[in-house]
């Protein structure tokens, strides 16, 4: 007696998303260097319940810096946590607060030991870690080729500090609606932008990707790698040399949805997976990719937070070679120790694992795995 009225009400409800069908290849088999293991469970949790979603991590010497979900840029020196700066203002803590609170995502160290920070809601900033002074470089309020930035995500900086390459993940959704962005599957991301710190000019280098996310310059600084999260792949854009202005696929059909990417000491790249596509196994992401009607119905009935709770807590970090081949992988199949990993940052023989949700940073001794 309740089924028919419930279905009728559901049909009348508007869906917050208008998803596109996406065709993904069958996920790669988790075998060889991708064989499941529990190596991430060897990591230790640091500063547990003292941090809120430390997304991205950098070091200046032995001092660690990160940005947190409560809008702060913090430093940890000799185990002591201090707030360096904040770009937004309180209150913080709820989904509704994010646009004013701010959300520091990608963070990098410049040649003069200043911090370059990508805030999802405010734009690109340079932060003096000693004084806490913040300098706006690119505001989300500024029109860039006729359009404002909506979801500034990650950045990578040349060694001389002249060029900053960064991603704007969507022209429609903000960071607080990242799950809508993944599920909708639209190609409205402005892929890659370039900011010149001398001329202060911003150029749009590439458009039309599905959730452009983490970015990393190659060691030779001839290309930039960009994670195309929704498509489970990494794109390559050439910024110098004979191929300048061209683009291709660096890694196709990955075993998960890539988040941030950082250099490894071996000359390759660390890639953190925001979600995993198990094979063998069942992947919700792949199942839903070509079923927009189910996705519409899902978000008519459930909130993003509720849907997130049903997502498997499988943590995965892979190391790629300089050519994009898989070198090794670290797993935590149930997210028992490491959960919601967003970045893998290597420093002094350790792999520091950032997270967009967890209340801690994890540290893995690379000599023991």
PDB file of N, CA, C and O in Angstrom, residues 187-262:
ATOM      1  N   UNK A 187      31.766  16.874 -18.252  1.00  0.00           N
ATOM      2  CA  UNK A 187      33.124  17.262 -18.652  1.00  0.00           C
ATOM      3  C   UNK A 187      33.293  18.782 -18.568  1.00  0.00           C
ATOM      4  O   UNK A 187      33.822  19.411 -19.487  1.00  0.00           O
ATOM      5  N   UNK A 188      32.845  19.365 -17.457  1.00  0.00           N
ATOM      6  CA  UNK A 188      32.894  20.826 -17.325  1.00  0.00           C
ATOM      7  C   UNK A 188      34.126  21.307 -16.571  1.00  0.00           C
ATOM      8  O   UNK A 188      34.242  22.475 -16.246  1.00  0.00           O
ATOM      9  N   UNK A 189      35.039  20.400 -16.263  1.00  0.00           N
ATOM     10  CA  UNK A 189      36.263  20.819 -15.593  1.00  0.00           C
ATOM     11  C   UNK A 189      37.168  21.603 -16.523  1.00  0.00           C
ATOM     12  O   UNK A 189      37.339  21.230 -17.685  1.00  0.00           O
ATOM     13  N   UNK A 190      37.760  22.707 -16.014  1.00  0.00           N
ATOM     14  CA  UNK A 190      38.648  23.495 -16.869  1.00  0.00           C
ATOM     15  C   UNK A 190      40.079  22.970 -16.760  1.00  0.00           C
ATOM     16  O   UNK A 190      41.035  23.734 -16.803  1.00  0.00           O
ATOM     17  N   UNK A 191      40.150  21.717 -16.582  1.00  0.00           N
ATOM     18  CA  UNK A 191      41.387  20.937 -16.638  1.00  0.00           C
ATOM     19  C   UNK A 191      42.567  21.642 -15.994  1.00  0.00           C
ATOM     20  O   UNK A 191      42.788  21.505 -14.816  1.00  0.00           O
ATOM     21  N   UNK A 192      43.285  22.419 -16.763  1.00  0.00           N
ATOM     22  CA  UNK A 192      44.576  22.929 -16.318  1.00  0.00           C
ATOM     23  C   UNK A 192      44.708  24.405 -16.654  1.00  0.00           C
ATOM     24  O   UNK A 192      44.398  24.831 -17.764  1.00  0.00           O
ATOM     25  N   UNK A 193      45.145  25.169 -15.673  1.00  0.00           N
ATOM     26  CA  UNK A 193      45.387  26.591 -15.871  1.00  0.00           C
ATOM     27  C   UNK A 193      46.815  26.908 -15.462  1.00  0.00           C
ATOM     28  O   UNK A 193      47.430  26.195 -14.661  1.00  0.00           O
ATOM     29  N   UNK A 194      47.333  27.987 -16.008  1.00  0.00           N
ATOM     30  CA  UNK A 194      48.706  28.410 -15.725  1.00  0.00           C
ATOM     31  C   UNK A 194      48.685  29.831 -15.190  1.00  0.00           C
ATOM     32  O   UNK A 194      48.079  30.724 -15.785  1.00  0.00           O
ATOM     33  N   UNK A 195      49.356  30.039 -14.059  1.00  0.00           N
ATOM     34  CA  UNK A 195      49.500  31.378 -13.502  1.00  0.00           C
ATOM     35  C   UNK A 195      50.974  31.755 -13.542  1.00  0.00           C
ATOM     36  O   UNK A 195      51.837  31.010 -13.070  1.00  0.00           O
ATOM     37  N   UNK A 196      51.256  32.916 -14.118  1.00  0.00           N
ATOM     38  CA  UNK A 196      52.621  33.438 -14.188  1.00  0.00           C
ATOM     39  C   UNK A 196      52.807  34.421 -13.039  1.00  0.00           C
ATOM     40  O   UNK A 196      52.149  35.465 -12.996  1.00  0.00           O
ATOM     41  N   UNK A 197      53.692  34.110 -12.108  1.00  0.00           N
ATOM     42  CA  UNK A 197      53.851  34.946 -10.917  1.00  0.00           C
ATOM     43  C   UNK A 197      54.523  36.288 -11.225  1.00  0.00           C
ATOM     44  O   UNK A 197      54.484  37.193 -10.390  1.00  0.00           O
ATOM     45  N   UNK A 198      55.126  36.408 -12.396  1.00  0.00           N
ATOM     46  CA  UNK A 198      55.763  37.675 -12.778  1.00  0.00           C
ATOM     47  C   UNK A 198      54.777  38.580 -13.509  1.00  0.00           C
ATOM     48  O   UNK A 198      54.564  39.733 -13.140  1.00  0.00           O
ATOM     49  N   UNK A 199      54.156  38.070 -14.544  1.00  0.00           N
ATOM     50  CA  UNK A 199      53.205  38.884 -15.323  1.00  0.00           C
ATOM     51  C   UNK A 199      51.809  38.902 -14.692  1.00  0.00           C
ATOM     52  O   UNK A 199      50.974  39.730 -15.057  1.00  0.00           O
ATOM     53  N   UNK A 200      51.564  37.966 -13.775  1.00  0.00           N
ATOM     54  CA  UNK A 200      50.258  37.806 -13.098  1.00  0.00           C
ATOM     55  C   UNK A 200      49.135  37.454 -14.066  1.00  0.00           C
ATOM     56  O   UNK A 200      47.971  37.715 -13.798  1.00  0.00           O
ATOM     57  N   UNK A 201      49.502  36.858 -15.159  1.00  0.00           N
ATOM     58  CA  UNK A 201      48.511  36.429 -16.144  1.00  0.00           C
ATOM     59  C   UNK A 201      48.086  34.987 -15.874  1.00  0.00           C
ATOM     60  O   UNK A 201      48.895  34.157 -15.447  1.00  0.00           O
ATOM     61  N   UNK A 202      46.815  34.707 -16.151  1.00  0.00           N
ATOM     62  CA  UNK A 202      46.280  33.351 -16.034  1.00  0.00           C
ATOM     63  C   UNK A 202      45.855  32.885 -17.421  1.00  0.00           C
ATOM     64  O   UNK A 202      45.152  33.596 -18.133  1.00  0.00           O
ATOM     65  N   UNK A 203      46.281  31.695 -17.782  1.00  0.00           N
ATOM     66  CA  UNK A 203      45.902  31.102 -19.064  1.00  0.00           C
ATOM     67  C   UNK A 203      45.186  29.782 -18.824  1.00  0.00           C
ATOM     68  O   UNK A 203      45.590  28.999 -17.953  1.00  0.00           O
ATOM     69  N   UNK A 204      44.131  29.545 -19.575  1.00  0.00           N
ATOM     70  CA  UNK A 204      43.467  28.244 -19.564  1.00  0.00           C
ATOM     71  C   UNK A 204      44.153  27.373 -20.613  1.00  0.00           C
ATOM     72  O   UNK A 204      44.135  27.682 -21.798  1.00  0.00           O
ATOM     73  N   UNK A 205      44.773  26.291 -20.165  1.00  0.00           N
ATOM     74  CA  UNK A 205      45.531  25.451 -21.082  1.00  0.00           C
ATOM     75  C   UNK A 205      44.706  24.327 -21.679  1.00  0.00           C
ATOM     76  O   UNK A 205      44.959  23.891 -22.790  1.00  0.00           O
ATOM     77  N   UNK A 206      43.710  23.858 -20.932  1.00  0.00           N
ATOM     78  CA  UNK A 206      42.942  22.732 -21.435  1.00  0.00           C
ATOM     79  C   UNK A 206      41.585  22.700 -20.740  1.00  0.00           C
ATOM     80  O   UNK A 206      41.467  23.070 -19.571  1.00  0.00           O
ATOM     81  N   UNK A 207      40.564  22.277 -21.461  1.00  0.00           N
ATOM     82  CA  UNK A 207      39.201  22.218 -20.927  1.00  0.00           C
ATOM     83  C   UNK A 207      38.589  20.851 -21.241  1.00  0.00           C
ATOM     84  O   UNK A 207      39.183  20.043 -21.949  1.00  0.00           O
ATOM     85  N   UNK A 208      37.387  20.613 -20.687  1.00  0.00           N
ATOM     86  CA  UNK A 208      36.597  19.459 -21.108  1.00  0.00           C
ATOM     87  C   UNK A 208      36.959  18.139 -20.481  1.00  0.00           C
ATOM     88  O   UNK A 208      36.762  17.094 -21.109  1.00  0.00           O
ATOM     89  N   UNK A 209      37.477  18.158 -19.252  1.00  0.00           N
ATOM     90  CA  UNK A 209      37.763  16.900 -18.577  1.00  0.00           C
ATOM     91  C   UNK A 209      36.754  16.649 -17.464  1.00  0.00           C
ATOM     92  O   UNK A 209      36.112  17.563 -16.974  1.00  0.00           O
ATOM     93  N   UNK A 210      36.661  15.384 -17.068  1.00  0.00           N
ATOM     94  CA  UNK A 210      35.736  14.982 -16.014  1.00  0.00           C
ATOM     95  C   UNK A 210      36.480  14.916 -14.683  1.00  0.00           C
ATOM     96  O   UNK A 210      37.229  13.984 -14.431  1.00  0.00           O
ATOM     97  N   UNK A 211      36.265  15.933 -13.879  1.00  0.00           N
ATOM     98  CA  UNK A 211      36.874  16.070 -12.550  1.00  0.00           C
ATOM     99  C   UNK A 211      38.399  16.073 -12.608  1.00  0.00           C
ATOM    100  O   UNK A 211      39.067  15.186 -12.069  1.00  0.00           O
ATOM    101  N   UNK A 212      39.007  17.065 -13.252  1.00  0.00           N
ATOM    102  CA  UNK A 212      40.461  17.225 -13.155  1.00  0.00           C
ATOM    103  C   UNK A 212      40.833  17.505 -11.707  1.00  0.00           C
ATOM    104  O   UNK A 212      40.224  18.343 -11.052  1.00  0.00           O
ATOM    105  N   UNK A 213      41.837  16.816 -11.198  1.00  0.00           N
ATOM    106  CA  UNK A 213      42.118  16.825  -9.765  1.00  0.00           C
ATOM    107  C   UNK A 213      43.593  17.129  -9.506  1.00  0.00           C
ATOM    108  O   UNK A 213      44.070  18.213  -9.807  1.00  0.00           O
ATOM    109  N   UNK A 214      44.356  16.180  -8.962  1.00  0.00           N
ATOM    110  CA  UNK A 214      45.749  16.423  -8.623  1.00  0.00           C
ATOM    111  C   UNK A 214      46.618  16.703  -9.831  1.00  0.00           C
ATOM    112  O   UNK A 214      46.369  16.195 -10.920  1.00  0.00           O
ATOM    113  N   UNK A 215      47.671  17.511  -9.626  1.00  0.00           N
ATOM    114  CA  UNK A 215      48.594  17.862 -10.711  1.00  0.00           C
ATOM    115  C   UNK A 215      50.040  17.736 -10.235  1.00  0.00           C
ATOM    116  O   UNK A 215      50.348  17.962  -9.067  1.00  0.00           O
ATOM    117  N   UNK A 216      50.929  17.385 -11.166  1.00  0.00           N
ATOM    118  CA  UNK A 216      52.338  17.248 -10.837  1.00  0.00           C
ATOM    119  C   UNK A 216      53.214  17.496 -12.063  1.00  0.00           C
ATOM    120  O   UNK A 216      53.029  16.870 -13.104  1.00  0.00           O
ATOM    121  N   UNK A 217      54.152  18.413 -11.938  1.00  0.00           N
ATOM    122  CA  UNK A 217      55.158  18.627 -12.973  1.00  0.00           C
ATOM    123  C   UNK A 217      56.105  17.440 -13.022  1.00  0.00           C
ATOM    124  O   UNK A 217      56.436  16.841 -11.984  1.00  0.00           O
ATOM    125  N   UNK A 218      56.575  17.096 -14.200  1.00  0.00           N
ATOM    126  CA  UNK A 218      57.591  16.060 -14.332  1.00  0.00           C
ATOM    127  C   UNK A 218      58.911  16.580 -13.770  1.00  0.00           C
ATOM    128  O   UNK A 218      59.117  17.791 -13.647  1.00  0.00           O
ATOM    129  N   UNK A 219      59.851  15.687 -13.415  1.00  0.00           N
ATOM    130  CA  UNK A 219      61.149  16.139 -12.903  1.00  0.00           C
ATOM    131  C   UNK A 219      61.876  17.083 -13.861  1.00  0.00           C
ATOM    132  O   UNK A 219      62.565  18.009 -13.429  1.00  0.00           O
ATOM    133  N   UNK A 220      61.707  16.880 -15.173  1.00  0.00           N
ATOM    134  CA  UNK A 220      62.338  17.753 -16.166  1.00  0.00           C
ATOM    135  C   UNK A 220      61.503  18.997 -16.464  1.00  0.00           C
ATOM    136  O   UNK A 220      61.927  19.861 -17.239  1.00  0.00           O
ATOM    137  N   UNK A 221      60.328  19.084 -15.870  1.00  0.00           N
ATOM    138  CA  UNK A 221      59.409  20.210 -16.051  1.00  0.00           C
ATOM    139  C   UNK A 221      59.007  20.433 -17.512  1.00  0.00           C
ATOM    140  O   UNK A 221      58.761  21.550 -17.943  1.00  0.00           O
ATOM    141  N   UNK A 222      58.923  19.323 -18.254  1.00  0.00           N
ATOM    142  CA  UNK A 222      58.492  19.440 -19.650  1.00  0.00           C
ATOM    143  C   UNK A 222      57.015  19.090 -19.823  1.00  0.00           C
ATOM    144  O   UNK A 222      56.422  19.411 -20.855  1.00  0.00           O
ATOM    145  N   UNK A 223      56.414  18.450 -18.836  1.00  0.00           N
ATOM    146  CA  UNK A 223      54.981  18.180 -18.908  1.00  0.00           C
ATOM    147  C   UNK A 223      54.375  18.194 -17.509  1.00  0.00           C
ATOM    148  O   UNK A 223      55.070  18.098 -16.503  1.00  0.00           O
ATOM    149  N   UNK A 224      53.048  18.324 -17.492  1.00  0.00           N
ATOM    150  CA  UNK A 224      52.279  18.282 -16.248  1.00  0.00           C
ATOM    151  C   UNK A 224      51.323  17.103 -16.331  1.00  0.00           C
ATOM    152  O   UNK A 224      50.642  16.906 -17.341  1.00  0.00           O
ATOM    153  N   UNK A 225      51.286  16.312 -15.264  1.00  0.00           N
ATOM    154  CA  UNK A 225      50.338  15.214 -15.170  1.00  0.00           C
ATOM    155  C   UNK A 225      49.102  15.681 -14.412  1.00  0.00           C
ATOM    156  O   UNK A 225      49.213  16.361 -13.392  1.00  0.00           O
ATOM    157  N   UNK A 226      47.939  15.331 -14.922  1.00  0.00           N
ATOM    158  CA  UNK A 226      46.673  15.748 -14.327  1.00  0.00           C
ATOM    159  C   UNK A 226      45.787  14.523 -14.127  1.00  0.00           C
ATOM    160  O   UNK A 226      45.526  13.779 -15.071  1.00  0.00           O
ATOM    161  N   UNK A 227      45.342  14.323 -12.899  1.00  0.00           N
ATOM    162  CA  UNK A 227      44.448  13.210 -12.606  1.00  0.00           C
ATOM    163  C   UNK A 227      43.041  13.549 -13.101  1.00  0.00           C
ATOM    164  O   UNK A 227      42.474  14.561 -12.706  1.00  0.00           O
ATOM    165  N   UNK A 228      42.501  12.704 -13.949  1.00  0.00           N
ATOM    166  CA  UNK A 228      41.118  12.857 -14.390  1.00  0.00           C
ATOM    167  C   UNK A 228      40.299  11.834 -13.595  1.00  0.00           C
ATOM    168  O   UNK A 228      40.095  10.700 -14.012  1.00  0.00           O
ATOM    169  N   UNK A 229      39.843  12.271 -12.433  1.00  0.00           N
ATOM    170  CA  UNK A 229      39.327  11.362 -11.419  1.00  0.00           C
ATOM    171  C   UNK A 229      38.176  10.498 -11.913  1.00  0.00           C
ATOM    172  O   UNK A 229      38.199   9.267 -11.774  1.00  0.00           O
ATOM    173  N   UNK A 230      37.156  11.100 -12.479  1.00  0.00           N
ATOM    174  CA  UNK A 230      35.962  10.351 -12.871  1.00  0.00           C
ATOM    175  C   UNK A 230      36.260   9.292 -13.923  1.00  0.00           C
ATOM    176  O   UNK A 230      35.602   8.250 -13.969  1.00  0.00           O
ATOM    177  N   UNK A 231      37.274   9.524 -14.756  1.00  0.00           N
ATOM    178  CA  UNK A 231      37.616   8.581 -15.813  1.00  0.00           C
ATOM    179  C   UNK A 231      38.710   7.598 -15.407  1.00  0.00           C
ATOM    180  O   UNK A 231      39.155   6.782 -16.222  1.00  0.00           O
ATOM    181  N   UNK A 232      39.165   7.661 -14.151  1.00  0.00           N
ATOM    182  CA  UNK A 232      40.166   6.723 -13.636  1.00  0.00           C
ATOM    183  C   UNK A 232      41.425   6.706 -14.505  1.00  0.00           C
ATOM    184  O   UNK A 232      41.945   5.634 -14.853  1.00  0.00           O
ATOM    185  N   UNK A 233      41.916   7.896 -14.853  1.00  0.00           N
ATOM    186  CA  UNK A 233      43.111   7.958 -15.691  1.00  0.00           C
ATOM    187  C   UNK A 233      43.907   9.227 -15.407  1.00  0.00           C
ATOM    188  O   UNK A 233      43.451  10.121 -14.706  1.00  0.00           O
ATOM    189  N   UNK A 234      45.096   9.276 -15.978  1.00  0.00           N
ATOM    190  CA  UNK A 234      45.974  10.436 -15.832  1.00  0.00           C
ATOM    191  C   UNK A 234      46.280  10.984 -17.217  1.00  0.00           C
ATOM    192  O   UNK A 234      46.726  10.248 -18.110  1.00  0.00           O
ATOM    193  N   UNK A 235      46.031  12.268 -17.387  1.00  0.00           N
ATOM    194  CA  UNK A 235      46.359  12.948 -18.641  1.00  0.00           C
ATOM    195  C   UNK A 235      47.715  13.635 -18.521  1.00  0.00           C
ATOM    196  O   UNK A 235      48.164  13.985 -17.427  1.00  0.00           O
ATOM    197  N   UNK A 236      48.348  13.845 -19.670  1.00  0.00           N
ATOM    198  CA  UNK A 236      49.646  14.537 -19.710  1.00  0.00           C
ATOM    199  C   UNK A 236      49.539  15.732 -20.656  1.00  0.00           C
ATOM    200  O   UNK A 236      49.099  15.605 -21.795  1.00  0.00           O
ATOM    201  N   UNK A 237      49.958  16.884 -20.150  1.00  0.00           N
ATOM    202  CA  UNK A 237      49.953  18.103 -20.962  1.00  0.00           C
ATOM    203  C   UNK A 237      51.396  18.629 -21.034  1.00  0.00           C
ATOM    204  O   UNK A 237      52.044  18.845 -19.999  1.00  0.00           O
ATOM    205  N   UNK A 238      51.885  18.860 -22.260  1.00  0.00           N
ATOM    206  CA  UNK A 238      53.275  19.278 -22.456  1.00  0.00           C
ATOM    207  C   UNK A 238      53.384  20.805 -22.354  1.00  0.00           C
ATOM    208  O   UNK A 238      52.669  21.543 -23.042  1.00  0.00           O
ATOM    209  N   UNK A 239      54.273  21.265 -21.483  1.00  0.00           N
ATOM    210  CA  UNK A 239      54.418  22.704 -21.256  1.00  0.00           C
ATOM    211  C   UNK A 239      55.721  23.257 -21.841  1.00  0.00           C
ATOM    212  O   UNK A 239      55.961  24.469 -21.803  1.00  0.00           O
ATOM    213  N   UNK A 240      56.567  22.385 -22.382  1.00  0.00           N
ATOM    214  CA  UNK A 240      57.795  22.848 -23.045  1.00  0.00           C
ATOM    215  C   UNK A 240      58.243  21.791 -24.040  1.00  0.00           C
ATOM    216  O   UNK A 240      57.710  20.683 -24.089  1.00  0.00           O
ATOM    217  N   UNK A 241      59.247  22.149 -24.842  1.00  0.00           N
ATOM    218  CA  UNK A 241      59.791  21.203 -25.805  1.00  0.00           C
ATOM    219  C   UNK A 241      58.991  21.137 -27.096  1.00  0.00           C
ATOM    220  O   UNK A 241      58.074  21.933 -27.338  1.00  0.00           O
ATOM    221  N   UNK A 242      59.315  20.159 -27.931  1.00  0.00           N
ATOM    222  CA  UNK A 242      58.692  20.018 -29.243  1.00  0.00           C
ATOM    223  C   UNK A 242      57.202  19.721 -29.159  1.00  0.00           C
ATOM    224  O   UNK A 242      56.444  20.041 -30.072  1.00  0.00           O
ATOM    225  N   UNK A 243      56.781  19.110 -28.059  1.00  0.00           N
ATOM    226  CA  UNK A 243      55.379  18.728 -27.894  1.00  0.00           C
ATOM    227  C   UNK A 243      54.560  19.812 -27.190  1.00  0.00           C
ATOM    228  O   UNK A 243      53.384  19.584 -26.887  1.00  0.00           O
ATOM    229  N   UNK A 244      55.136  20.955 -26.925  1.00  0.00           N
ATOM    230  CA  UNK A 244      54.463  21.993 -26.136  1.00  0.00           C
ATOM    231  C   UNK A 244      53.058  22.289 -26.675  1.00  0.00           C
ATOM    232  O   UNK A 244      52.860  22.493 -27.868  1.00  0.00           O
ATOM    233  N   UNK A 245      52.087  22.289 -25.766  1.00  0.00           N
ATOM    234  CA  UNK A 245      50.703  22.538 -26.134  1.00  0.00           C
ATOM    235  C   UNK A 245      49.931  21.284 -26.483  1.00  0.00           C
ATOM    236  O   UNK A 245      48.701  21.325 -26.613  1.00  0.00           O
ATOM    237  N   UNK A 246      50.636  20.159 -26.604  1.00  0.00           N
ATOM    238  CA  UNK A 246      49.974  18.895 -26.911  1.00  0.00           C
ATOM    239  C   UNK A 246      49.595  18.143 -25.648  1.00  0.00           C
ATOM    240  O   UNK A 246      50.053  18.456 -24.550  1.00  0.00           O
ATOM    241  N   UNK A 247      48.763  17.140 -25.812  1.00  0.00           N
ATOM    242  CA  UNK A 247      48.312  16.353 -24.672  1.00  0.00           C
ATOM    243  C   UNK A 247      48.092  14.912 -25.091  1.00  0.00           C
ATOM    244  O   UNK A 247      47.798  14.628 -26.261  1.00  0.00           O
ATOM    245  N   UNK A 248      48.250  13.997 -24.141  1.00  0.00           N
ATOM    246  CA  UNK A 248      47.959  12.593 -24.385  1.00  0.00           C
ATOM    247  C   UNK A 248      47.601  11.918 -23.067  1.00  0.00           C
ATOM    248  O   UNK A 248      47.519  12.564 -22.029  1.00  0.00           O
ATOM    249  N   UNK A 249      47.383  10.609 -23.129  1.00  0.00           N
ATOM    250  CA  UNK A 249      47.067   9.829 -21.940  1.00  0.00           C
ATOM    251  C   UNK A 249      48.365   9.266 -21.362  1.00  0.00           C
ATOM    252  O   UNK A 249      49.142   8.635 -22.081  1.00  0.00           O
ATOM    253  N   UNK A 250      48.584   9.491 -20.072  1.00  0.00           N
ATOM    254  CA  UNK A 250      49.776   8.958 -19.409  1.00  0.00           C
ATOM    255  C   UNK A 250      49.493   7.567 -18.837  1.00  0.00           C
ATOM    256  O   UNK A 250      50.269   6.637 -19.022  1.00  0.00           O
ATOM    257  N   UNK A 251      48.388   7.416 -18.134  1.00  0.00           N
ATOM    258  CA  UNK A 251      47.949   6.115 -17.621  1.00  0.00           C
ATOM    259  C   UNK A 251      46.445   6.012 -17.829  1.00  0.00           C
ATOM    260  O   UNK A 251      45.693   6.898 -17.436  1.00  0.00           O
ATOM    261  N   UNK A 252      46.008   4.924 -18.432  1.00  0.00           N
ATOM    262  CA  UNK A 252      44.590   4.690 -18.714  1.00  0.00           C
ATOM    263  C   UNK A 252      44.046   3.612 -17.791  1.00  0.00           C
ATOM    264  O   UNK A 252      44.778   2.714 -17.350  1.00  0.00           O
ATOM    265  N   UNK A 253      42.755   3.699 -17.471  1.00  0.00           N
ATOM    266  CA  UNK A 253      42.035   2.621 -16.789  1.00  0.00           C
ATOM    267  C   UNK A 253      42.734   2.166 -15.516  1.00  0.00           C
ATOM    268  O   UNK A 253      43.167   1.017 -15.394  1.00  0.00           O
ATOM    269  N   UNK A 254      42.801   3.044 -14.530  1.00  0.00           N
ATOM    270  CA  UNK A 254      43.487   2.737 -13.277  1.00  0.00           C
ATOM    271  C   UNK A 254      42.586   1.921 -12.351  1.00  0.00           C
ATOM    272  O   UNK A 254      41.368   1.867 -12.533  1.00  0.00           O
ATOM    273  N   UNK A 255      43.171   1.278 -11.328  1.00  0.00           N
ATOM    274  CA  UNK A 255      42.383   0.425 -10.428  1.00  0.00           C
ATOM    275  C   UNK A 255      41.561   1.207  -9.400  1.00  0.00           C
ATOM    276  O   UNK A 255      40.977   0.620  -8.500  1.00  0.00           O
ATOM    277  N   UNK A 256      41.528   2.499  -9.534  1.00  0.00           N
ATOM    278  CA  UNK A 256      40.745   3.344  -8.636  1.00  0.00           C
ATOM    279  C   UNK A 256      40.609   4.730  -9.222  1.00  0.00           C
ATOM    280  O   UNK A 256      41.068   5.004 -10.336  1.00  0.00           O
ATOM    281  N   UNK A 257      39.964   5.611  -8.472  1.00  0.00           N
ATOM    282  CA  UNK A 257      39.805   6.996  -8.902  1.00  0.00           C
ATOM    283  C   UNK A 257      40.941   7.823  -8.307  1.00  0.00           C
ATOM    284  O   UNK A 257      41.005   8.014  -7.091  1.00  0.00           O
ATOM    285  N   UNK A 258      41.845   8.323  -9.135  1.00  0.00           N
ATOM    286  CA  UNK A 258      43.028   9.012  -8.617  1.00  0.00           C
ATOM    287  C   UNK A 258      42.706  10.385  -8.044  1.00  0.00           C
ATOM    288  O   UNK A 258      41.907  11.133  -8.603  1.00  0.00           O
ATOM    289  N   UNK A 259      43.332  10.695  -6.913  1.00  0.00           N
ATOM    290  CA  UNK A 259      43.167  11.997  -6.265  1.00  0.00           C
ATOM    291  C   UNK A 259      44.436  12.816  -6.507  1.00  0.00           C
ATOM    292  O   UNK A 259      44.660  13.269  -7.618  1.00  0.00           O
ATOM    293  N   UNK A 260      45.300  12.951  -5.518  1.00  0.00           N
ATOM    294  CA  UNK A 260      46.527  13.731  -5.726  1.00  0.00           C
ATOM    295  C   UNK A 260      47.667  12.858  -6.244  1.00  0.00           C
ATOM    296  O   UNK A 260      47.669  11.637  -6.070  1.00  0.00           O
ATOM    297  N   UNK A 261      48.637  13.519  -6.855  1.00  0.00           N
ATOM    298  CA  UNK A 261      49.821  12.852  -7.399  1.00  0.00           C
ATOM    299  C   UNK A 261      51.047  13.657  -6.998  1.00  0.00           C
ATOM    300  O   UNK A 261      51.045  14.884  -7.077  1.00  0.00           O
ATOM    301  N   UNK A 262      52.088  12.950  -6.550  1.00  0.00           N
ATOM    302  CA  UNK A 262      53.312  13.602  -6.103  1.00  0.00           C
ATOM    303  C   UNK A 262      54.523  12.795  -6.561  1.00  0.00           C
ATOM    304  O   UNK A 262      54.420  11.604  -6.841  1.00  0.00           O
TER     305      UNK A 262
END
